Amino acid sequence: MHVAIVLYPGFTSLDVIGPYEVLGRLPDTEVVFVAEQPGLVRNDLRSLSINVVAGLADVPEPDVVLIGGGPGQADQMADGNLHEWLRTVDRTAAWTASACTGSLILAAAGVLNGRRATTHWAALGNLAEFGVTPANERVVIDGHYATAAGVSAGIDMALTLAGFLAGDDMAQAVQLIIEYAPEPPYHAGSLDVAPAKAVEIAKAKLSGRLS
C-alpha cells in the first residue's frame, strides 16, 4: 500500500506526523511525503523542516492521500498544480484524507463537494463556502473521504483508517505500539468544555493563522 502525505510551507507538524506514525506501521505500507516544491519544507513554527524528495508528478496513484493543515493552508487555496493533482489522485485512491484545515484545501479543490467533513473548530464554518456540510465531529467518514478535526484528531482519523485498511486487530496493535491512551492534565480540548479564559487566549493566538 502506498500512502502519500502532502506537505507545504507552514504546515502544522502533528497534523501529518501523527497519521505518519500510525499509517507507517501498517504491514506492507510505504509512506512518502510529497510536495509541489520538493526540498526542505518548513513547518508553521519555523523550527522543523522535512526534506521532501517526491514531487507531485512522482506520485501519480497513491492508495491513500492525506493532507494536513496549518497557517500555510491559506496559501494553498487557489486552483493550481496541487489542486489538479488532488483531483487526479482522488479518482483512483482508496482513501482521500485530511487533518485539521487540510480539509479546506480538499474542499477548495472540489473533491469534497456535497460531502460531510470536519476541520479545526476555528475554521469549521468555512467548509460551507465550498459546498461541504460542516460536521462538528472529531472524525468524519463520508464515502472514501476521511477528515479529522484539529491537529491531534489526525491520530484518531489515522487509526480509523488503519481499521478499514488492515483490520481492527492491526489498528489496535498500532494504537498499543504508539501507546495512544490520552490522559490530558486539563479538560480543555474542545470549545464545549474549555474554560472561557482558555477560549479567549486560543482565539487570540489563532487570529490570522486559520482561514
Short mmCIF file of N, CA and C in Angstrom, two decimals, residues 2-8 32-41 51-62 65 81-82 85-86 89:
data_model
loop_
_atom_site.label_atom_id
_atom_site.label_comp_id
_atom_site.label_asym_id
_atom_site.label_seq_id
_atom_site.Cartn_x
_atom_site.Cartn_y
_atom_site.Cartn_z
N HIS A 2 0.49 2.21 -0.78
CA HIS A 2 1.27 3.43 -0.95
C HIS A 2 0.48 4.61 -0.38
N VAL A 3 1.05 5.27 0.63
CA VAL A 3 0.42 6.42 1.28
C VAL A 3 1.21 7.67 0.94
N ALA A 4 0.55 8.69 0.42
CA ALA A 4 1.19 9.97 0.12
C ALA A 4 0.68 11.03 1.09
N ILE A 5 1.60 11.67 1.80
CA ILE A 5 1.26 12.75 2.72
C ILE A 5 1.79 14.05 2.14
N VAL A 6 0.89 14.99 1.89
CA VAL A 6 1.24 16.25 1.25
C VAL A 6 1.77 17.25 2.28
N LEU A 7 2.89 17.89 1.92
CA LEU A 7 3.42 18.97 2.74
C LEU A 7 3.48 20.26 1.93
N TYR A 8 3.45 21.37 2.63
CA TYR A 8 3.61 22.70 2.03
C TYR A 8 4.15 23.61 3.12
N VAL A 32 5.18 8.13 1.80
CA VAL A 32 6.07 9.10 1.17
C VAL A 32 5.51 10.49 1.38
N PHE A 33 6.39 11.42 1.75
CA PHE A 33 5.99 12.83 1.80
C PHE A 33 6.14 13.41 0.40
N VAL A 34 5.16 14.19 -0.02
CA VAL A 34 5.15 14.74 -1.36
C VAL A 34 4.84 16.24 -1.27
N ALA A 35 5.46 17.02 -2.16
CA ALA A 35 5.23 18.46 -2.15
C ALA A 35 5.30 19.00 -3.58
N GLU A 36 4.63 20.11 -3.78
CA GLU A 36 4.69 20.75 -5.09
C GLU A 36 6.11 21.20 -5.39
N GLN A 37 6.80 21.66 -4.34
CA GLN A 37 8.20 22.05 -4.47
C GLN A 37 9.03 21.18 -3.53
N PRO A 38 9.60 20.07 -4.01
CA PRO A 38 10.41 19.21 -3.14
C PRO A 38 11.60 19.96 -2.55
N GLY A 39 12.13 19.39 -1.48
CA GLY A 39 13.22 20.01 -0.75
C GLY A 39 12.81 20.16 0.70
N LEU A 40 13.51 21.01 1.43
CA LEU A 40 13.17 21.24 2.83
C LEU A 40 11.89 22.06 2.93
N VAL A 41 10.90 21.49 3.59
CA VAL A 41 9.63 22.19 3.78
C VAL A 41 9.49 22.50 5.27
N ASN A 51 12.61 17.04 4.75
CA ASN A 51 13.20 17.01 3.42
C ASN A 51 12.32 16.13 2.52
N VAL A 52 11.55 16.76 1.69
CA VAL A 52 10.63 16.06 0.79
C VAL A 52 11.35 15.79 -0.52
N VAL A 53 11.44 14.53 -0.89
CA VAL A 53 12.18 14.16 -2.11
C VAL A 53 11.25 13.90 -3.29
N ALA A 54 9.94 13.78 -3.05
CA ALA A 54 9.00 13.45 -4.12
C ALA A 54 8.16 14.66 -4.50
N GLY A 55 8.11 14.93 -5.80
CA GLY A 55 7.21 15.94 -6.32
C GLY A 55 5.86 15.31 -6.65
N LEU A 56 4.89 16.13 -6.99
CA LEU A 56 3.55 15.63 -7.27
C LEU A 56 3.56 14.61 -8.41
N ALA A 57 4.31 14.90 -9.45
CA ALA A 57 4.35 14.01 -10.61
C ALA A 57 4.98 12.66 -10.29
N ASP A 58 5.76 12.61 -9.21
CA ASP A 58 6.43 11.36 -8.83
C ASP A 58 5.48 10.38 -8.15
N VAL A 59 4.31 10.85 -7.74
CA VAL A 59 3.36 10.01 -7.00
C VAL A 59 2.00 10.11 -7.69
N PRO A 60 1.80 9.41 -8.80
CA PRO A 60 0.58 9.58 -9.59
C PRO A 60 -0.63 8.79 -9.10
N GLU A 61 -0.42 7.68 -8.36
CA GLU A 61 -1.55 6.85 -7.97
C GLU A 61 -1.38 6.28 -6.56
N PRO A 62 -1.36 7.14 -5.54
CA PRO A 62 -1.29 6.61 -4.17
C PRO A 62 -2.59 5.92 -3.79
N VAL A 65 -4.17 9.24 0.09
CA VAL A 65 -3.58 10.58 0.05
C VAL A 65 -4.09 11.35 1.25
N ASN A 81 -1.51 23.57 -9.52
CA ASN A 81 -0.94 22.22 -9.66
C ASN A 81 -1.37 21.29 -8.53
N LEU A 82 -1.36 21.79 -7.29
CA LEU A 82 -1.72 20.93 -6.17
C LEU A 82 -3.18 20.50 -6.28
N TRP A 85 -3.60 17.93 -8.98
CA TRP A 85 -3.08 16.63 -8.54
C TRP A 85 -4.05 15.96 -7.58
N LEU A 86 -4.60 16.73 -6.63
CA LEU A 86 -5.54 16.17 -5.67
C LEU A 86 -6.78 15.61 -6.38
N VAL A 89 -5.56 12.25 -8.24
CA VAL A 89 -5.30 11.07 -7.41
C VAL A 89 -6.56 10.63 -6.67
#
